[in-house]
Amino acid sequence: QVQLVESGGGLVQAGGSLRLSCAASGRTFSSYTMGWFRQAPGKEREFVGGISWSGGSTYYADSVKGRFTISRDNAKGTMYLQMNILKPEDTAVYYCAARSGIRTSSYTYEYQYWGQGTQVTVSS
């Protein structure tokens, strides 16, 4: 199995940027397809974006497309979420997740491993 730890959250003004990191330990990081999700108070957890095991393929929710970028460094066992032009509606707890297999997914139930989350707050 793999253990995931997110970091990099914080408070930022609208229009600003943050970079989240997801550090993995345990089984070989490159074995997993990865995803970022977020959950705002009173709302369900939603997909933000995903990245293939090699990093060669990424895809994003429409709400963040063009503003957020996912990348990974398999040698360091770390995935990143670069968030630009942040909006108050991006405020949420952000989670990274890992799933076995080569197919990316936007469904929470298809991910076997989750981090504890990091809070991102965007002020207007």
GROMACS .gro file of C-alpha atoms in nm:
model
  124
    1GLN     CA    1   0.000   0.000   0.000
    2VAL     CA    2   0.097   0.367  -0.012
    3GLN     CA    3   0.074   0.647   0.243
    4LEU     CA    4  -0.004   0.998   0.124
    5VAL     CA    5   0.061   1.333   0.295
    6GLU     CA    6  -0.055   1.665   0.152
    7SER     CA    7   0.106   2.000   0.227
    8GLY     CA    8   0.109   2.355   0.099
    9GLY     CA    9  -0.239   2.471   0.187
   10GLY     CA   10  -0.310   2.809   0.339
   11LEU     CA   11  -0.488   3.140   0.310
   12VAL     CA   12  -0.455   3.339  -0.011
   13GLN     CA   13  -0.635   3.632  -0.168
   14ALA     CA   14  -0.847   3.590  -0.477
   15GLY     CA   15  -0.632   3.596  -0.788
   16GLY     CA   16  -0.334   3.451  -0.604
   17SER     CA   17  -0.156   3.119  -0.635
   18LEU     CA   18  -0.069   2.818  -0.422
   19ARG     CA   19   0.114   2.495  -0.488
   20LEU     CA   20   0.008   2.182  -0.307
   21SER     CA   21   0.229   1.878  -0.269
   22CYS     CA   22   0.139   1.516  -0.209
   23ALA     CA   23   0.426   1.304  -0.076
   24ALA     CA   24   0.393   0.929  -0.107
   25SER     CA   25   0.568   0.654   0.086
   26GLY     CA   26   0.539   0.280   0.078
   27ARG     CA   27   0.493   0.098  -0.248
   28THR     CA   28   0.647   0.235  -0.565
   29PHE     CA   29   0.483   0.568  -0.637
   30SER     CA   30   0.499   0.520  -1.012
   31SER     CA   31   0.270   0.219  -0.977
   32TYR     CA   32  -0.025   0.446  -0.911
   33THR     CA   33  -0.249   0.673  -1.105
   34MET     CA   34  -0.308   0.983  -0.895
   35GLY     CA   35  -0.582   1.234  -0.842
   36TRP     CA   36  -0.667   1.553  -0.657
   37PHE     CA   37  -1.008   1.604  -0.500
   38ARG     CA   38  -1.157   1.875  -0.283
   39GLN     CA   39  -1.441   1.908  -0.038
   40ALA     CA   40  -1.604   2.232   0.069
   41PRO     CA   41  -1.815   2.256   0.386
   42GLY     CA   42  -2.155   2.098   0.335
   43LYS     CA   43  -2.065   1.964  -0.008
   44GLU     CA   44  -1.960   1.631  -0.147
   45ARG     CA   45  -1.603   1.557  -0.233
   46GLU     CA   46  -1.540   1.649  -0.595
   47PHE     CA   47  -1.278   1.566  -0.853
   48VAL     CA   48  -1.024   1.835  -0.936
   49GLY     CA   49  -0.788   1.655  -1.170
   50GLY     CA   50  -0.589   1.340  -1.236
   51ILE     CA   51  -0.255   1.231  -1.374
   52SER     CA   52  -0.138   0.905  -1.525
   53TRP     CA   53   0.136   0.695  -1.370
   54SER     CA   54   0.396   0.836  -1.609
   55GLY     CA   55   0.275   1.194  -1.588
   56GLY     CA   56   0.218   1.195  -1.960
   57SER     CA   57  -0.155   1.240  -1.935
   58THR     CA   58  -0.356   1.481  -1.723
   59TYR     CA   59  -0.715   1.589  -1.714
   60TYR     CA   60  -0.915   1.837  -1.513
   61ALA     CA   61  -1.259   1.931  -1.396
   62ASP     CA   62  -1.409   2.211  -1.604
   63SER     CA   63  -1.414   2.439  -1.301
   64VAL     CA   64  -1.034   2.444  -1.277
   65LYS     CA   65  -0.925   2.388  -1.635
   66GLY     CA   66  -0.678   2.652  -1.747
   67ARG     CA   67  -0.605   2.759  -1.388
   68PHE     CA   68  -0.475   2.443  -1.219
   69THR     CA   69  -0.190   2.218  -1.331
   70ILE     CA   70  -0.106   1.872  -1.199
   71SER     CA   71   0.240   1.723  -1.226
   72ARG     CA   72   0.437   1.446  -1.062
   73ASP     CA   73   0.797   1.355  -0.995
   74ASN     CA   74   0.820   0.979  -0.966
   75ALA     CA   75   1.183   0.991  -0.856
   76LYS     CA   76   1.079   1.202  -0.556
   77GLY     CA   77   0.752   1.019  -0.498
   78THR     CA   78   0.559   1.346  -0.509
   79MET     CA   79   0.262   1.490  -0.695
   80TYR     CA   80   0.189   1.860  -0.723
   81LEU     CA   81  -0.111   2.082  -0.780
   82GLN     CA   82  -0.026   2.430  -0.902
   83MET     CA   83  -0.328   2.655  -0.849
   84ASN     CA   84  -0.339   2.994  -1.016
   85ILE     CA   85  -0.602   3.266  -1.040
   86LEU     CA   86  -0.765   3.131  -0.727
   87LYS     CA   87  -1.129   3.214  -0.658
   88PRO     CA   88  -1.326   3.212  -0.331
   89GLU     CA   89  -1.518   2.911  -0.463
   90ASP     CA   90  -1.192   2.714  -0.466
   91THR     CA   91  -1.199   2.720  -0.086
   92ALA     CA   92  -1.201   2.359   0.035
   93VAL     CA   93  -0.999   2.083   0.191
   94TYR     CA   94  -0.785   1.935  -0.084
   95TYR     CA   95  -0.705   1.564  -0.089
   96CYS     CA   96  -0.469   1.359  -0.296
   97ALA     CA   97  -0.555   1.002  -0.379
   98ALA     CA   98  -0.395   0.700  -0.543
   99ARG     CA   99  -0.539   0.413  -0.739
  100SER     CA  100  -0.389   0.100  -0.886
  101GLY     CA  101  -0.405   0.061  -1.260
  102ILE     CA  102  -0.326   0.272  -1.561
  103ARG     CA  103  -0.666   0.432  -1.617
  104THR     CA  104  -0.730   0.770  -1.461
  105SER     CA  105  -1.064   0.825  -1.291
  106SER     CA  106  -1.280   1.105  -1.157
  107TYR     CA  107  -1.471   0.877  -0.918
  108THR     CA  108  -1.379   0.877  -0.549
  109TYR     CA  109  -1.469   0.509  -0.506
  110GLU     CA  110  -1.204   0.404  -0.757
  111TYR     CA  111  -0.922   0.537  -0.539
  112GLN     CA  112  -0.784   0.305  -0.274
  113TYR     CA  113  -0.560   0.543  -0.081
  114TRP     CA  114  -0.617   0.894   0.049
  115GLY     CA  115  -0.422   1.162   0.228
  116GLN     CA  116  -0.553   1.351   0.531
  117GLY     CA  117  -0.618   1.671   0.335
  118THR     CA  118  -0.490   2.027   0.345
  119GLN     CA  119  -0.705   2.337   0.384
  120VAL     CA  120  -0.709   2.600   0.111
  121THR     CA  121  -0.892   2.923   0.186
  122VAL     CA  122  -0.933   3.195  -0.075
  123SER     CA  123  -1.047   3.534   0.051
  124SER     CA  124  -1.237   3.780  -0.167
   0.00000   0.00000   0.00000
